[in-house]
Short mmCIF file of C-alpha atoms in Angstrom, two decimals:
data_model
loop_
_atom_site.label_atom_id
_atom_site.label_comp_id
_atom_site.label_asym_id
_atom_site.label_seq_id
_atom_site.Cartn_x
_atom_site.Cartn_y
_atom_site.Cartn_z
CA MET A 40 69.73 22.11 70.15
CA ALA A 41 72.79 22.21 71.55
CA LEU A 42 73.97 18.58 72.40
CA PHE A 43 75.22 19.75 76.22
CA GLY A 44 75.29 22.76 78.25
CA GLY A 45 72.81 24.98 80.14
CA LEU A 46 71.28 24.20 83.60
CA PHE A 47 68.96 21.77 85.02
CA SER A 48 65.50 24.02 85.70
CA LYS A 49 64.24 24.53 89.06
CA GLU A 50 61.24 21.85 88.09
CA LYS A 51 63.76 19.05 86.71
CA LYS A 52 65.71 19.88 89.47
CA GLU A 53 62.54 19.18 92.33
CA SER A 54 61.42 16.09 90.36
CA LEU A 55 64.88 14.68 90.29
CA ASP A 56 65.11 15.11 94.07
CA LYS A 57 61.78 13.39 94.77
CA GLY A 58 62.97 10.45 92.83
CA LEU A 59 65.47 9.91 94.61
CA GLU A 60 64.21 10.44 97.88
CA LYS A 61 63.84 6.81 98.73
CA THR A 62 67.88 6.18 97.66
CA LYS A 63 68.82 9.17 99.61
CA GLU A 64 66.77 8.41 102.89
CA SER A 65 68.23 4.84 102.88
CA LEU A 66 71.73 5.84 102.24
CA PHE A 67 71.82 8.27 105.07
CA THR A 68 69.98 6.04 107.48
CA LYS A 69 72.62 3.38 106.90
CA LEU A 70 75.70 5.93 107.05
CA GLY A 71 74.19 7.36 109.96
CA LYS A 72 74.53 4.20 111.83
CA ALA A 73 77.64 3.70 110.15
CA VAL A 74 79.63 6.59 111.97
CA VAL A 75 77.33 6.54 115.06
CA GLY A 76 79.84 6.81 118.38
CA LYS A 77 82.78 7.39 115.99
CA SER A 78 85.22 10.70 115.52
CA LYS A 79 87.17 9.94 112.50
CA VAL A 80 87.16 7.57 109.67
CA ASP A 81 89.04 4.55 110.60
CA ASP A 82 89.20 0.77 109.15
CA GLU A 83 85.98 -0.04 111.05
CA VAL A 84 84.20 2.84 109.70
CA LEU A 85 85.37 1.99 105.97
CA ASP A 86 84.51 -1.42 106.81
CA GLU A 87 81.07 -0.09 107.61
CA LEU A 88 80.73 1.96 104.63
CA GLU A 89 81.58 -1.03 102.52
CA GLU A 90 78.42 -2.67 103.43
CA VAL A 91 76.76 0.52 103.17
CA LEU A 92 77.75 0.69 99.40
CA ILE A 93 77.18 -2.93 98.71
CA THR A 94 73.50 -3.15 100.07
CA SER A 95 72.67 0.25 98.46
CA ASP A 96 73.35 -1.46 95.29
CA VAL A 97 76.32 0.44 94.10
CA GLY A 98 77.89 -3.41 93.35
CA VAL A 99 80.90 -5.15 94.91
CA ASP A 100 83.55 -4.17 92.23
CA THR A 101 82.79 -0.31 92.23
CA THR A 102 82.28 -0.40 95.93
CA ILE A 103 85.89 -1.78 96.29
CA LYS A 104 87.17 0.96 94.12
CA ILE A 105 85.37 3.86 96.10
CA ILE A 106 86.95 2.55 99.58
CA GLN A 107 90.02 2.01 98.02
CA ARG A 108 89.87 5.93 96.67
CA ILE A 109 88.81 7.11 100.15
CA GLU A 110 91.39 5.15 102.14
CA GLU A 111 94.12 6.76 99.93
CA ARG A 112 92.74 10.37 100.73
CA VAL A 113 92.67 9.26 105.08
CA ALA A 114 96.36 8.27 104.44
CA ARG A 115 96.84 11.46 102.62
CA ASP A 116 95.49 13.85 105.08
CA LYS A 117 96.16 11.96 108.31
CA TYR A 118 93.05 12.68 109.80
CA LEU A 119 89.37 12.93 108.02
CA GLY A 120 86.20 13.26 110.65
CA VAL A 121 83.21 11.26 109.94
CA ASP A 122 81.46 14.75 109.74
CA GLU A 123 83.14 15.07 106.29
CA LEU A 124 81.98 11.11 105.05
CA ASP A 125 79.32 12.19 102.97
CA LYS A 126 80.93 15.10 101.32
CA ILE A 127 84.00 12.74 100.39
CA LEU A 128 81.65 10.25 99.34
CA LYS A 129 79.83 12.78 97.29
CA GLU A 130 83.21 13.68 95.09
CA GLU A 131 84.68 10.24 95.11
CA ILE A 132 81.41 9.25 93.77
CA ALA A 133 81.11 12.09 91.11
CA ALA A 134 84.71 11.45 90.24
CA LEU A 135 83.97 8.35 89.21
CA LEU A 136 81.12 8.87 87.16
CA SER A 137 82.89 11.48 85.50
CA GLU A 138 85.60 8.60 84.33
CA ASN A 139 82.97 6.59 82.47
CA ASN A 140 82.61 8.04 79.40
CA THR A 141 78.97 9.84 80.60
CA GLN A 142 78.68 13.51 79.81
CA ASP A 143 76.15 16.11 81.56
CA LEU A 144 73.07 16.58 79.45
CA ALA A 145 70.75 19.61 80.11
CA GLU A 146 68.27 18.69 77.54
CA PHE A 147 67.00 16.57 75.03
CA SER A 148 69.07 16.86 71.98
CA ILE A 149 70.68 14.66 69.32
CA PRO A 150 74.08 15.14 67.80
CA THR A 151 74.36 17.16 64.61
CA GLY A 152 75.59 15.37 61.48
CA ALA A 153 73.47 12.03 61.08
CA LYS A 154 69.88 12.31 59.63
CA PRO A 155 67.74 10.61 60.82
CA TYR A 156 69.33 10.30 63.57
CA VAL A 157 68.38 6.12 64.28
CA ILE A 158 68.02 4.88 68.12
CA MET A 159 67.72 1.27 68.59
CA VAL A 160 66.19 0.53 72.11
CA VAL A 161 66.76 -3.21 73.56
CA GLY A 162 65.98 -4.50 76.86
CA VAL A 163 64.23 -7.31 78.80
CA ASN A 164 60.03 -7.06 79.03
CA GLY A 165 58.85 -5.26 81.89
CA VAL A 166 61.69 -2.99 82.50
CA GLY A 167 59.65 0.33 80.97
CA LYS A 168 61.35 0.13 77.45
CA THR A 169 57.96 0.85 75.39
CA THR A 170 57.01 3.76 78.03
CA THR A 171 60.78 4.64 77.83
CA ILE A 172 60.24 5.33 73.94
CA GLY A 173 57.18 6.90 74.51
CA LYS A 174 58.39 9.48 76.64
CA LEU A 175 61.20 10.18 74.66
CA SER A 176 59.80 10.94 71.49
CA ALA A 177 57.25 13.21 73.54
CA GLN A 178 60.36 15.00 74.92
CA PHE A 179 62.08 14.80 71.38
CA LYS A 180 59.13 16.32 69.61
CA LYS A 181 58.61 18.99 72.70
CA ALA A 182 62.80 20.02 71.48
CA GLY A 183 61.66 20.50 67.68
CA TYR A 184 62.34 17.42 66.55
CA ASN A 185 60.42 15.18 64.01
CA VAL A 186 60.14 11.71 65.25
CA VAL A 187 59.35 8.38 64.23
CA LEU A 188 58.44 5.19 65.84
CA GLY A 189 59.19 1.90 64.46
CA ALA A 190 57.16 -1.12 66.73
CA ALA A 191 59.45 -3.96 65.99
CA ASP A 192 59.06 -5.96 69.25
CA THR A 193 56.35 -8.00 66.94
CA PHE A 194 56.57 -11.04 69.44
CA ARG A 195 54.38 -9.30 72.05
CA ALA A 196 51.02 -7.58 70.70
CA ALA A 197 51.08 -5.52 74.20
CA ALA A 198 54.21 -3.67 73.00
CA VAL A 199 52.69 -3.35 69.23
CA ASP A 200 49.77 -1.75 70.91
CA GLN A 201 51.22 0.27 73.69
CA LEU A 202 53.83 2.07 71.09
CA ILE A 203 50.90 3.06 68.64
CA LEU A 204 49.35 4.57 71.86
CA TRP A 205 51.70 6.45 72.66
CA GLY A 206 52.45 7.76 68.97
CA GLU A 207 48.37 8.51 68.98
CA ARG A 208 49.15 10.46 72.23
CA VAL A 209 52.32 12.14 71.23
CA GLY A 210 51.68 12.73 67.70
CA VAL A 211 54.19 11.24 66.03
CA PRO A 212 53.73 8.24 63.15
CA VAL A 213 54.35 4.97 64.68
CA ILE A 214 55.41 2.30 61.55
CA SER A 215 53.98 -1.40 62.79
CA LYS A 216 52.95 -4.26 60.41
CA GLY A 217 51.33 -6.02 64.04
CA MET A 218 52.20 -8.93 66.36
CA ASN A 219 54.25 -12.08 64.72
CA THR A 220 55.70 -10.38 61.76
CA ASP A 221 59.33 -9.78 61.07
CA PRO A 222 60.67 -6.91 63.35
CA SER A 223 63.88 -6.26 60.59
CA ALA A 224 61.10 -5.41 58.00
CA VAL A 225 59.28 -2.92 60.47
CA ALA A 226 63.09 -1.57 61.21
CA PHE A 227 63.63 -1.27 57.26
CA GLU A 228 60.11 0.59 56.93
CA ALA A 229 60.36 3.00 59.57
CA VAL A 230 64.09 4.14 58.31
CA GLU A 231 62.45 4.56 54.75
CA TYR A 232 59.84 6.39 56.21
CA GLY A 233 61.71 8.67 58.02
CA VAL A 234 64.26 9.40 55.33
CA LYS A 235 61.62 10.26 53.03
CA ASN A 236 59.50 11.96 55.54
CA ASN A 237 62.46 14.13 56.65
CA ALA A 238 62.59 12.79 60.20
CA ASP A 239 65.30 14.08 62.67
CA VAL A 240 64.80 10.97 64.95
CA VAL A 241 63.71 7.19 64.49
CA ILE A 242 63.42 5.11 67.53
CA ILE A 243 62.73 1.20 66.88
CA ASP A 244 61.77 -1.21 69.58
CA THR A 245 62.70 -4.63 69.99
CA ALA A 246 61.96 -7.47 71.35
CA GLY A 247 62.76 -7.88 75.04
CA ARG A 248 63.84 -11.86 74.58
CA LEU A 249 67.24 -13.03 76.47
CA HIS A 250 66.51 -16.85 76.98
CA ASN A 251 68.55 -17.29 73.95
CA LYS A 252 71.14 -15.05 73.11
CA VAL A 253 72.08 -16.35 69.66
CA ASN A 254 68.51 -15.67 68.55
CA LEU A 255 68.54 -12.37 70.23
CA MET A 256 72.08 -11.74 68.57
CA ASN A 257 71.29 -12.44 64.83
CA GLU A 258 68.03 -10.75 65.38
CA LEU A 259 69.46 -7.48 66.19
CA THR A 260 72.16 -8.10 63.61
CA LYS A 261 69.61 -8.87 61.04
CA ILE A 262 67.47 -5.87 62.28
CA LYS A 263 70.92 -3.33 62.17
CA ARG A 264 71.99 -4.93 58.32
CA VAL A 265 68.40 -3.90 57.10
CA MET A 266 68.37 -0.49 58.33
CA GLN A 267 71.94 0.48 56.78
CA LYS A 268 70.06 0.15 53.65
CA PHE A 269 68.64 3.41 53.77
CA VAL A 270 70.97 4.96 56.49
CA GLU A 271 74.52 3.67 56.18
CA THR A 272 75.54 4.73 59.51
CA ALA A 273 72.40 3.23 61.48
CA PRO A 274 71.77 2.66 64.69
CA HIS A 275 73.49 5.81 66.03
CA ASP A 276 72.83 4.73 69.36
CA VAL A 277 71.90 1.21 70.74
CA MET A 278 70.03 2.32 74.19
CA LEU A 279 69.62 -0.77 76.74
CA VAL A 280 66.71 0.16 79.12
CA LEU A 281 67.18 -1.26 82.80
CA ASP A 282 64.58 -1.07 85.46
CA GLY A 283 66.76 0.32 88.48
CA SER A 284 64.12 -1.17 91.24
CA THR A 285 65.64 -4.55 90.53
CA GLY A 286 69.15 -3.96 91.50
CA GLN A 287 71.79 -6.31 90.57
CA ASN A 288 68.98 -7.79 88.65
CA ALA A 289 69.69 -4.82 86.65
CA MET A 290 73.24 -5.52 86.36
CA ILE A 291 72.71 -9.16 85.43
CA GLN A 292 70.43 -7.82 82.46
CA ALA A 293 73.25 -5.32 81.45
CA LYS A 294 75.82 -8.08 81.31
CA GLU A 295 73.65 -10.15 79.28
CA PHE A 296 72.83 -7.61 76.61
CA THR A 297 76.41 -6.69 76.35
CA LYS A 298 77.06 -9.85 75.17
CA ALA A 299 74.59 -10.38 72.83
CA THR A 300 75.05 -6.93 71.01
CA GLU A 301 76.83 -3.73 71.07
CA VAL A 302 75.42 -1.20 73.64
CA THR A 303 76.19 2.35 73.47
CA SER A 304 74.03 4.29 75.92
CA LEU A 305 71.85 3.46 79.01
CA ALA A 306 68.22 4.38 80.30
CA ILE A 307 67.59 3.14 83.80
CA THR A 308 63.76 3.45 84.62
CA LYS A 309 62.13 3.49 88.18
CA LEU A 310 64.44 5.01 90.51
CA ASP A 311 61.38 6.61 92.29
CA GLY A 312 59.87 3.38 93.38
CA THR A 313 63.02 2.37 94.98
CA ALA A 314 66.07 2.72 97.27
CA LYS A 315 68.39 1.38 94.89
CA GLY A 316 69.55 4.01 93.40
CA GLY A 317 73.16 3.31 94.01
CA VAL A 318 72.58 0.57 90.90
CA VAL A 319 72.93 3.80 88.40
CA ILE A 320 76.74 4.39 89.87
CA GLY A 321 77.60 0.82 89.78
CA ILE A 322 76.21 0.00 86.18
CA SER A 323 77.94 3.13 84.97
CA ASP A 324 81.31 2.15 86.74
CA ALA A 325 80.96 -1.52 85.43
CA PHE A 326 80.01 -1.21 81.54
CA LYS A 327 81.53 2.30 80.60
CA ILE A 328 78.55 2.72 78.86
CA PRO A 329 76.98 6.35 79.33
CA VAL A 330 74.18 6.66 81.04
CA ARG A 331 72.01 9.02 78.73
CA TYR A 332 68.41 9.16 80.68
CA ILE A 333 66.69 8.02 83.79
CA GLY A 334 63.09 7.86 85.11
CA VAL A 335 62.45 9.39 88.44
CA GLY A 336 58.40 9.29 88.00
CA GLU A 337 55.47 8.48 85.98
CA LYS A 338 54.86 11.72 84.26
CA VAL A 339 56.47 12.36 80.62
CA ASP A 340 58.54 15.00 82.20
CA ASP A 341 60.15 12.73 84.77
CA LEU A 342 62.37 11.19 81.91
CA GLN A 343 65.09 13.03 82.49
CA VAL A 344 68.67 13.52 80.70
CA PHE A 345 71.06 11.85 83.10
CA ASN A 346 73.52 14.77 84.64
CA LYS A 347 75.97 13.13 87.05
CA GLY A 348 76.21 16.48 88.74
CA GLU A 349 72.78 17.03 89.54
CA PHE A 350 72.60 13.18 90.12
CA VAL A 351 74.86 13.25 92.93
CA ASP A 352 73.86 16.42 94.23
CA SER A 353 70.10 15.00 95.06
CA LEU A 354 71.71 12.01 96.41
CA PHE A 355 73.71 13.99 98.87
CA LYS A 356 71.31 16.57 99.81
CA LYS A 357 70.59 17.43 103.25
#
């Protein structure tokens, strides 16, 4: 159960290629239009490229960084043909992702030294938060871990019921006290159960309300505090789930959540149904928070560990 290393399987890579198909097609169509009739990368091509990246949901600030890097290469190499543009773009995006604390993962695993390893999951309603937790628990169980789920999104009956169904489907225990109960009490019992039953991973679902950041902050702080009564270092990971299909709205959500609580990792879902996959690059760059998982389809195995090399390769695969 090594934390890093290994290679993507053929099946994973095919799933990733398929999941990013819409983004890739959109990107190459726009790139093709940007360089039509051109032989070299000049100011006009760079202006067009800037528009391509912004309309691909990479984000303005990240786009400016990428353009500046390409400008430096043009100045250094004196001449760059437009036939090299996608290769250069691929290299610069891979380099940018390397600077954002995102390490390449090849499998579902947890760091050694913390048992149980406690993950607190945050995100607004509708982003696929509970489904991501269900798929994640299935992947961890498949990897040989003992998993416990805590249904602490108690303000929404559907979230509690959905998590219980996932627990039954996957075969992992779910600690629930029903709707309209104290979320921190659920988190406390889930961590307590995890400690007493030798769990490897405890995943806590939390409420997805953002209309009042003060309340959200207080609630998440309280959940953290009560979990620490059983595991002093909990939570070991605060994972923010974002819906990739919402493009720049996902960026806004990330901004709001990072103000309300410390976020240590990202899961970006629903990339298969959209041409907005560029948002993964923008969010990773803007917040310097590692992307840990991406959702590229509806099947359990379509929740993948994020591997920046494989991601960029799929994005630019011809």
